[in-house]
Short mmCIF file of C-alpha atoms and ligand atoms in Angstrom, two decimals:
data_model
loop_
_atom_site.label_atom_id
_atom_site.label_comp_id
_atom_site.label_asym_id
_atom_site.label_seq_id
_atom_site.Cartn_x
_atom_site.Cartn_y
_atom_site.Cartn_z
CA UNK A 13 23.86 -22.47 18.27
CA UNK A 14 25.50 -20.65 14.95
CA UNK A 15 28.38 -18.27 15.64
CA UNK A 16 27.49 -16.03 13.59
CA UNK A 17 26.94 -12.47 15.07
CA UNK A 18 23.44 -11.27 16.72
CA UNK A 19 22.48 -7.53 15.48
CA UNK A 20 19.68 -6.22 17.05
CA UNK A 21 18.55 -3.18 14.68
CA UNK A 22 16.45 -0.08 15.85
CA UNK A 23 13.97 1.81 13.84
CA UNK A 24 12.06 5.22 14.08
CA UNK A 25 12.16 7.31 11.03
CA UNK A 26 8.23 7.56 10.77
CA UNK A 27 5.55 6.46 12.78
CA UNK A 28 6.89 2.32 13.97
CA UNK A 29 9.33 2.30 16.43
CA UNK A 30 10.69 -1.13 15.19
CA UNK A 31 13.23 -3.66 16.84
CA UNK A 32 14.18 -6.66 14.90
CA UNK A 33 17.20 -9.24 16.23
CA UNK A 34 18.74 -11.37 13.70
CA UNK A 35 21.59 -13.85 13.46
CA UNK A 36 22.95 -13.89 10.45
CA UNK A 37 20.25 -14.14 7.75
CA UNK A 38 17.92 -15.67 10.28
CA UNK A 39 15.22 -13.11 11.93
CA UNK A 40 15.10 -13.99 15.15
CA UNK A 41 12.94 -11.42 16.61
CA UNK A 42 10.60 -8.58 14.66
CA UNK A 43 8.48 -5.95 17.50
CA UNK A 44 6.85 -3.46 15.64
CA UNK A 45 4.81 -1.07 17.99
CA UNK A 46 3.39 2.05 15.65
CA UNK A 47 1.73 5.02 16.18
CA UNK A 48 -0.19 4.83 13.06
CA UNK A 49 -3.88 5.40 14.69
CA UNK A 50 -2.69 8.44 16.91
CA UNK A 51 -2.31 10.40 13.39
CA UNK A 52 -5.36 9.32 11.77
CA UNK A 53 -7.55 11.36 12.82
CA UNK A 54 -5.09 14.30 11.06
CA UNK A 55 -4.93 12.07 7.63
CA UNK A 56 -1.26 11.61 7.79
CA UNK A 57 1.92 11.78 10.46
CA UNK A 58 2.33 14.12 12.86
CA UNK A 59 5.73 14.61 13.51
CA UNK A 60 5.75 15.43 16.79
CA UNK A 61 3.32 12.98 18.25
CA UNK A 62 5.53 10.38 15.86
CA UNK A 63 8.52 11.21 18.27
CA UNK A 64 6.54 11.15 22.01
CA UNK A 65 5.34 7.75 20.62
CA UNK A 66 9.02 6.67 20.24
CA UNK A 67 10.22 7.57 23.27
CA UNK A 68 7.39 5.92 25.20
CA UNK A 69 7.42 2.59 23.00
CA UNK A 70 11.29 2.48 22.72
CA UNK A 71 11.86 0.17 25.98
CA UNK A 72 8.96 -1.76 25.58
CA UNK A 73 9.89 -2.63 22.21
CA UNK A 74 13.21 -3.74 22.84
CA UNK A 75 12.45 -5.86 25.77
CA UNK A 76 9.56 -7.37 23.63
CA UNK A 77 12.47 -7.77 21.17
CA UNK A 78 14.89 -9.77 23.07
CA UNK A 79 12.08 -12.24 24.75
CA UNK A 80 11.09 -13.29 21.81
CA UNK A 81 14.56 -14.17 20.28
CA UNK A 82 14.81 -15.55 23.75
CA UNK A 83 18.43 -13.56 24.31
CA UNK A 84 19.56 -11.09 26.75
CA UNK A 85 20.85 -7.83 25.31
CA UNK A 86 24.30 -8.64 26.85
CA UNK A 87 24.40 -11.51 23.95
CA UNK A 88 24.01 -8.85 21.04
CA UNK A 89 27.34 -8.49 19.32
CA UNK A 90 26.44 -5.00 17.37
CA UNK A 91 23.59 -2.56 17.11
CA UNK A 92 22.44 -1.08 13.78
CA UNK A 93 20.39 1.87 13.46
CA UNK A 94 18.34 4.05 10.91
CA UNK A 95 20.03 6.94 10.92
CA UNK A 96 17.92 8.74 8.25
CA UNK A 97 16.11 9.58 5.67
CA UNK A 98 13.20 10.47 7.95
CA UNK A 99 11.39 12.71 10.29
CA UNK A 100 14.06 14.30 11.86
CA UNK A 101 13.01 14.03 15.64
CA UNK A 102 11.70 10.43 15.52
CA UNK A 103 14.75 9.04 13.94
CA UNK A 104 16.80 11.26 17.04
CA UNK A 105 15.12 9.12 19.81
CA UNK A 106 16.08 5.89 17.48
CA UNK A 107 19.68 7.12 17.03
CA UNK A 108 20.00 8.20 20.83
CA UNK A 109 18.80 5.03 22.11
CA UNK A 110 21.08 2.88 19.75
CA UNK A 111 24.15 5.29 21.42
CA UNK A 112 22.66 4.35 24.66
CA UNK A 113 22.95 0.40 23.86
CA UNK A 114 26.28 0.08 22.33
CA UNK A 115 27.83 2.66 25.46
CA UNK A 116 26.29 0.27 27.80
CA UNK A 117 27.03 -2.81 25.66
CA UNK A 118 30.52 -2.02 24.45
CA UNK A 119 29.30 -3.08 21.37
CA UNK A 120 29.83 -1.26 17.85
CA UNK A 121 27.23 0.67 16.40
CA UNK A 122 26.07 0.90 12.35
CA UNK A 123 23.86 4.23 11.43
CA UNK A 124 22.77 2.81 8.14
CA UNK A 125 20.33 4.36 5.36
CA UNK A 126 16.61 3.61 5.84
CA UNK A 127 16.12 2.69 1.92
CA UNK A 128 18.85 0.11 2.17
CA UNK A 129 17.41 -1.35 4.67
CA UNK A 130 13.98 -1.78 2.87
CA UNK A 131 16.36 -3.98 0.35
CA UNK A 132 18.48 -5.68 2.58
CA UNK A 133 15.40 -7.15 4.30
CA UNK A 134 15.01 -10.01 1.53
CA UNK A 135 17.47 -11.73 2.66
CA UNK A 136 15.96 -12.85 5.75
CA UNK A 137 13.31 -14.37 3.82
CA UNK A 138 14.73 -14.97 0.34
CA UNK A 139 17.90 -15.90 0.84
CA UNK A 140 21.02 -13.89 -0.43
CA UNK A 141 20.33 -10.73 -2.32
CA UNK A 142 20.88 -11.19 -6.04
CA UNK A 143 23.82 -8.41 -7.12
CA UNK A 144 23.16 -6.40 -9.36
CA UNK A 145 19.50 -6.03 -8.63
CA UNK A 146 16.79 -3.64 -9.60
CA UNK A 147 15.67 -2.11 -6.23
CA UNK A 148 11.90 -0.42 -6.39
CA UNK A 149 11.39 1.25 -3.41
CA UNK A 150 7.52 2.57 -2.75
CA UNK A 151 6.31 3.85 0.62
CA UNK A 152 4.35 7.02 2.40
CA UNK A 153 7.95 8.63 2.39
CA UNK A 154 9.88 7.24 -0.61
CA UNK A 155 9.63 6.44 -4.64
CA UNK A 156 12.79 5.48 -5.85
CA UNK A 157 14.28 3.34 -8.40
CA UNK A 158 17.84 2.18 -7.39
CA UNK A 159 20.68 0.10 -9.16
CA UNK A 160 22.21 -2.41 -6.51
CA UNK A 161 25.38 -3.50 -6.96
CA UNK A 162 26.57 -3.64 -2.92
CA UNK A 163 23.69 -3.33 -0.71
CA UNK A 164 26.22 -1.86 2.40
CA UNK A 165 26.94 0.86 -0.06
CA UNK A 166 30.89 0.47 -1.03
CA UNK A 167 31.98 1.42 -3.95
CA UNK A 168 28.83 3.18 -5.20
CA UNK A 169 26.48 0.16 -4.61
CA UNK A 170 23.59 1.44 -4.33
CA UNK A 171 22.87 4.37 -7.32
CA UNK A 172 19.80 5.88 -7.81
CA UNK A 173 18.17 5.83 -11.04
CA UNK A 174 15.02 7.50 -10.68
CA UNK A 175 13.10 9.00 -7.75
CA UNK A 176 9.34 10.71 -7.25
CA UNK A 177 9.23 14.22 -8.26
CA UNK A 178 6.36 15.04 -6.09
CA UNK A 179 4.27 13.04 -3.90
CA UNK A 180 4.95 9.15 -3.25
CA UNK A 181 3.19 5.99 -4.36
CA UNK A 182 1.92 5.59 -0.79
CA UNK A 183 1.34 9.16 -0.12
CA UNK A 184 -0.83 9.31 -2.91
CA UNK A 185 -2.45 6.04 -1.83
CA UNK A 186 -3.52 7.85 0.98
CA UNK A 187 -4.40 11.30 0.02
CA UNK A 188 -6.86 9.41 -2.66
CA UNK A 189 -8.46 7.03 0.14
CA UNK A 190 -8.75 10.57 2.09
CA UNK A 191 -10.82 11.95 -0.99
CA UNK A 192 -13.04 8.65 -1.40
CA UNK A 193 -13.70 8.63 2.61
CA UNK A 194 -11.19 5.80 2.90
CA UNK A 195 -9.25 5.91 6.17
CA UNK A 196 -5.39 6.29 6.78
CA UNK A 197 -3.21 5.09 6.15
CA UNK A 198 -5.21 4.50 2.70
CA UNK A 199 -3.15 2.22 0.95
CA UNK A 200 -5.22 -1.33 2.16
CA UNK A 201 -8.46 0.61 2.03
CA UNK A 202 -7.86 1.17 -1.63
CA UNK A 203 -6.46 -2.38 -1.84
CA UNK A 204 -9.40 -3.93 -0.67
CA UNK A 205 -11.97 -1.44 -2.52
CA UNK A 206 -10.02 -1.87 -6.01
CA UNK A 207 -10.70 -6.14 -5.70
CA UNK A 208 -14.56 -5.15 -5.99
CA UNK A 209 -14.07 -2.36 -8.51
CA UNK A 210 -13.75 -2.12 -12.10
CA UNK A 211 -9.96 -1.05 -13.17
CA UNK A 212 -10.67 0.50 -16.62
CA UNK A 213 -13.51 2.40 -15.24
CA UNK A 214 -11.96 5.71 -15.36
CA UNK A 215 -8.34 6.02 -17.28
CA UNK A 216 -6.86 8.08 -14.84
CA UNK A 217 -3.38 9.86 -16.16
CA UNK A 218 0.24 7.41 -16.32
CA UNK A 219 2.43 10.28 -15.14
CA UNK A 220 5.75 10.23 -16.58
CA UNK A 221 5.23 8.55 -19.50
CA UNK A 222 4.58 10.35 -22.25
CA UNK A 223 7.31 10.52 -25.11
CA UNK A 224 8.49 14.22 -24.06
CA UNK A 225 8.99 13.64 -20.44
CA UNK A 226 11.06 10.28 -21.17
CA UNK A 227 14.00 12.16 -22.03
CA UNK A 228 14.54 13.51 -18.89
CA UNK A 229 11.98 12.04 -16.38
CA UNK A 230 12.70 8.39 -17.65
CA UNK A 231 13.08 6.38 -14.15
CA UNK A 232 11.61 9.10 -12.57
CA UNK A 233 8.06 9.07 -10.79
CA UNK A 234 5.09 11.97 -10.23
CA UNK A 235 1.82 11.14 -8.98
CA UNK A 236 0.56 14.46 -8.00
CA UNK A 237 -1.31 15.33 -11.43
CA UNK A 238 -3.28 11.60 -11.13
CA UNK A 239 -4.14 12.49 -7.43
CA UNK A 240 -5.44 16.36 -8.75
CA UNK A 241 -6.96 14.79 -11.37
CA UNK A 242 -9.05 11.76 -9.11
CA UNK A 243 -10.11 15.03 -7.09
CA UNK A 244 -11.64 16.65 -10.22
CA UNK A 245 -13.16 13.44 -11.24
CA UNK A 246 -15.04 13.09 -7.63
CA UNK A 247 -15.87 16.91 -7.40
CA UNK A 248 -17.70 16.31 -10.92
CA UNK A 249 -19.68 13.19 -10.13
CA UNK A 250 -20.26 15.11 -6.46
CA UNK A 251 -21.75 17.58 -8.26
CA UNK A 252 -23.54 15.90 -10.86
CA UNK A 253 -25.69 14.79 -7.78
CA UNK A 254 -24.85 10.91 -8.96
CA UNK A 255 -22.94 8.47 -5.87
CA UNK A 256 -19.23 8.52 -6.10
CA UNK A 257 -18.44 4.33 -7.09
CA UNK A 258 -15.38 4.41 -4.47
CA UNK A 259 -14.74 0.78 -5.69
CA UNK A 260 -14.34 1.63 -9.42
CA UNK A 261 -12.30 4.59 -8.73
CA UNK A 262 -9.99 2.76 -6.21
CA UNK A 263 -9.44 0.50 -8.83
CA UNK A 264 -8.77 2.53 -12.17
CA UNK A 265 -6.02 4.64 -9.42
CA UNK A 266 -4.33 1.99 -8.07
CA UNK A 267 -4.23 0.52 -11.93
CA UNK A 268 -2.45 3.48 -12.68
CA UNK A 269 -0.27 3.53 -9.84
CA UNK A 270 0.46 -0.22 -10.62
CA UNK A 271 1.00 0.51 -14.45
CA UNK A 272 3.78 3.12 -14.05
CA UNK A 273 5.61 1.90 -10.85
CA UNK A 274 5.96 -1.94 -13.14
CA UNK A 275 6.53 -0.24 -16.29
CA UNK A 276 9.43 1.92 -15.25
CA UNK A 277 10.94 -0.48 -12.81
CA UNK A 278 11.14 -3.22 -15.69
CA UNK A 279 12.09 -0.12 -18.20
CA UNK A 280 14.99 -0.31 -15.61
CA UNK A 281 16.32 -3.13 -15.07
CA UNK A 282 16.37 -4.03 -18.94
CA UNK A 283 18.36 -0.98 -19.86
CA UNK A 284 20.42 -1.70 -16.95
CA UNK A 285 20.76 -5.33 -18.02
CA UNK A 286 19.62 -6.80 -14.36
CA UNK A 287 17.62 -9.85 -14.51
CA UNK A 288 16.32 -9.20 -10.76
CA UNK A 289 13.83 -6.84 -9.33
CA UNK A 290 13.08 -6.62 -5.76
CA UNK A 291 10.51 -4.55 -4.24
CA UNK A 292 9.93 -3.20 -0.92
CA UNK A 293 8.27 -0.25 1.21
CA UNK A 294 4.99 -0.47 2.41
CA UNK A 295 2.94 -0.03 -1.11
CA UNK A 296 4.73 -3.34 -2.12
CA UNK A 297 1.94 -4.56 -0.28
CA UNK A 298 -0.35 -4.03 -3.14
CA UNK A 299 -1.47 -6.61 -4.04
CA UNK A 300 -2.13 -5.50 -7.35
CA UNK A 301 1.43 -4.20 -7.60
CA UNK A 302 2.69 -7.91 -7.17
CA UNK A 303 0.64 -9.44 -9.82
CA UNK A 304 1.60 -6.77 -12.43
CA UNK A 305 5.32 -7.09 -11.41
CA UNK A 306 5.10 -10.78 -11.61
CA UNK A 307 3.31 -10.95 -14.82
CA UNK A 308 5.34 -7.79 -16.69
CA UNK A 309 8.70 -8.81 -15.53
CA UNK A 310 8.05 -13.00 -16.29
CA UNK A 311 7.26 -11.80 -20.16
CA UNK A 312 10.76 -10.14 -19.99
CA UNK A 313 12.75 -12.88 -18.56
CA UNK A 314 12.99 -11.27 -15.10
CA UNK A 315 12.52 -12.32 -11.67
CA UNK A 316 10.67 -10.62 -8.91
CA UNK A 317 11.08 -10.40 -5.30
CA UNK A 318 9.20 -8.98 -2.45
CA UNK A 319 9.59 -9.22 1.23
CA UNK A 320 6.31 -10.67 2.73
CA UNK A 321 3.82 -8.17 4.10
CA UNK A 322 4.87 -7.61 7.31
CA UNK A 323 8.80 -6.89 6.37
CA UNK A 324 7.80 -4.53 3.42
CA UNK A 325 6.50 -1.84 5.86
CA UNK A 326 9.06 -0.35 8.12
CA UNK A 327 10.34 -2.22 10.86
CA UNK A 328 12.97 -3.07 12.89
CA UNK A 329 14.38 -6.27 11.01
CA UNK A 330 15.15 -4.54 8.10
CA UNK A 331 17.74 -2.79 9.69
CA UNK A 332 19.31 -6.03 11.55
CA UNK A 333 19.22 -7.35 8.46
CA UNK A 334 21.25 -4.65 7.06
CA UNK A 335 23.18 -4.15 10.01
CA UNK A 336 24.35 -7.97 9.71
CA UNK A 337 25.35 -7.38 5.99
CA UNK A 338 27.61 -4.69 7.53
CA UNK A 339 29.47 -7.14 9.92
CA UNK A 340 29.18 -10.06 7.16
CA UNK A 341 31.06 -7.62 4.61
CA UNK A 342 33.76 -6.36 7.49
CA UNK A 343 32.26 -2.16 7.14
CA UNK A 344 34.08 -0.03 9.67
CA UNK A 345 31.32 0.95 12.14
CA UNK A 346 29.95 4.36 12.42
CA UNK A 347 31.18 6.52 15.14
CA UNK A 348 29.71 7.36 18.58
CA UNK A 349 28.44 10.60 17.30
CA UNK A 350 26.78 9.64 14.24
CA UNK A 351 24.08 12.01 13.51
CA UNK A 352 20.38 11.54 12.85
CA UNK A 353 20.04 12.70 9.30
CA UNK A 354 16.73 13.64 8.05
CA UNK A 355 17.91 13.78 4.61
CA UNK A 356 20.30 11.50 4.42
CA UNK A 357 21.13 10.75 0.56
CA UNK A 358 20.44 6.86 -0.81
CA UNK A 359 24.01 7.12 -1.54
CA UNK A 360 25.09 7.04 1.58
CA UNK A 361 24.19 3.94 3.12
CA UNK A 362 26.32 3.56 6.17
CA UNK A 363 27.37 7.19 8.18
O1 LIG B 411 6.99 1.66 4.36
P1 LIG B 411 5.83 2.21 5.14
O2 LIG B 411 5.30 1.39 6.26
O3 LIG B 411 6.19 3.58 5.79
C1 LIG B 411 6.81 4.63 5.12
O4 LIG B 411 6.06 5.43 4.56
O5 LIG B 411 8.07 4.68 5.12
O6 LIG B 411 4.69 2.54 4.07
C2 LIG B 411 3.44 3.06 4.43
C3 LIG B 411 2.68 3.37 3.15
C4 LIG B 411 1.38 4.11 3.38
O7 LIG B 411 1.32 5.20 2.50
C5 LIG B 411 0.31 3.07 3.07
O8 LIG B 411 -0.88 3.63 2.56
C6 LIG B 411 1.01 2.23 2.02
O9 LIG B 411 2.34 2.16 2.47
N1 LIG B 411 0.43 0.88 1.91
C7 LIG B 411 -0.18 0.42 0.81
C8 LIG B 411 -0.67 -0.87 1.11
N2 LIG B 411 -0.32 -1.17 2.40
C9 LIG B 411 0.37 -0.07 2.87
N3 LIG B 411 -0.37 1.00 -0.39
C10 LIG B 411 -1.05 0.29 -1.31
N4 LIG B 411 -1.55 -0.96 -1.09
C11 LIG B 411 -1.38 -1.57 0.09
N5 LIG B 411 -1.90 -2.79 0.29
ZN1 LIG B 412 10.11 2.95 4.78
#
């Protein structure tokens, strides 16, 4: 068996309580147990029910962890954990029972930034992460474009260049499914509406992108106007007595969605002068996002990658993955009483 060191990495800073083991760059072991249809019925996550749904899965999760690697938690040489951004609560039962594991373990522990993680995750299935890269990270909780030069974070490696200034990609994903009778999370509901729609149906807004915003909202993203402005669009053709074509609309709003998130994040990377993007959070799912990104970015000379499916959306692996990075590249680990930080900045990638 390889020498190199076995991270298992814990994660709970929305609604999966994730634990992935890795060795090295291989993944080992990814359980995922979520919470997701507890806060459907209330169209998004409740934070509270988020963190009972930790604390019950937590154990579980592990053990379903470890069985699959086929170790025994006494073989794990560090633990990594999210330590934030995040709902505040869940990522405490995360934090507290990474504490608990590296007490009992004598192991060290790594409180590492949830948004590095999403980039970090690559590796496991692409191989070593291209430095500098163009990081695009879209989820229910997160829009950001990010310059990354050291994915653990030293020397200013990972800098943001742009961020949402409202509402998320994914977050409007779902507050759009919500308004076309879609289910939550909305994101694949819109996915799989939009592939029997028509995309130029309705030209929804491209927020962000007109000449007078560039100046100072260049990398940045907003998506609340296109999400007001789908709701005015339904309310009309609701009142116009006509049926709402949920299939057209899905489409022409995840074109948009698809339109700005490729055409900033390639904006990016050529006035940064990277030749790599990699995308990740749960929207990178999209499968609309990928073929845009693909075909935008292969006109300009650029390569794309994105996790598979299952490793875009939050999970434990991720943070292994970055975790293992952290050992690879000889990071001091975090202290015992690392906080849970619920707005911990992208700057800061290990606490
Ligand atoms: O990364 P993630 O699992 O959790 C966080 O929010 O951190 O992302 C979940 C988000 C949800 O908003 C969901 O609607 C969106 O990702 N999503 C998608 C797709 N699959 C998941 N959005 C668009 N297209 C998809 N296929
Ligand atoms: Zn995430």
């Amino acid at each position: 068996m390889s020498d190199e060191p076995l991270i298992l990495g814990i994660e709970t800073s929305c609604d999966e309580t994730g634990v992935g083991i890795v060795r090295g760059h291989t993944l080992l072991a990814d359980a995922v147990a979520s919470s997701v249809d507890e806060h459907a019925r209330f169209g998004g996550v409740v934070p509270e029910v988020a963190s009972r749904a930790h604390l019950e899965a937590m154990v579980p999760t592990i053990e379903r962890a470890c069985e699959t690697a086929g170790i025994v938690l006494t073989d794990v040489d560090a633990i990594a954990v999210t330590s934030g951004p995040g709902l505040a609560g869940a990522l405490m039962v995360g934090v507290a029972a990474a504490k608990a594991l590296a007490v009992g373990l004598d192991k060290p522990i790594y409180g590492v930034n949830h948004l590095a993680a999403h980039v970090a995750v690559d590796q496991l299935e692409h191989g070593p992460l291209p430095e500098p890269c163009l990081a695009m990270l879209v989820s229910g909780g997160h829009s950001s474009l990010l310059r990354v030069t050291d994915v653990t974070g030293q020397h200013g490696g990972v800098d943001p260049l742009g961020a949402t200034i409202d509402d998320a990609a994914g977050e409007a994903f779902d507050k759009v499914a919500r308004l076309l009778g879609l289910p939550f999370p909305g994101g694949p509901h819109i996915d799989r509406a939009a592939r029997e729609g028509d995309s130029v149906y309705v030209d929804f807004p491209r927020g962000l992108t007109a000449r007078r915003d560039l100046e100072r909202h260049r990398f940045d993203f907003s998506f609340s106007g296109l999400k007001t402005a789908v709701a005015r669009w339904v309310e009309a053709r609701e009142r116009s007595g006509e049926p709402v074509p949920v299939n057209d609309v899905a489409a022409s709003f995840q074109e948009a969605v698809c339109d700005v998130l490729t055409r900033k994040a390639i904006d990016a990377a050529v006035t940064e002068g990277i030749d790599h993007i990699l995308i990740g959070g749960g929207v990178a799912a999209n499968s609309r996002l990928r073929v845009l990104a693909e075909e935008r970015a292969a006109a300009r000379g650029i390569r794309v990658r994105v996790p598979r499916p299952g490793l875009c959306t939050d999970n434990g692996a991720m943070v292994a993955a970055l975790g293992s990075e952290m050992v690879a590249r000889g990071r001091t680990p975090s202290r015992l009483d690392l906080p849970a930080d619920s707005s911990q900045p992208v700057t800061e990638v290990l606490v």
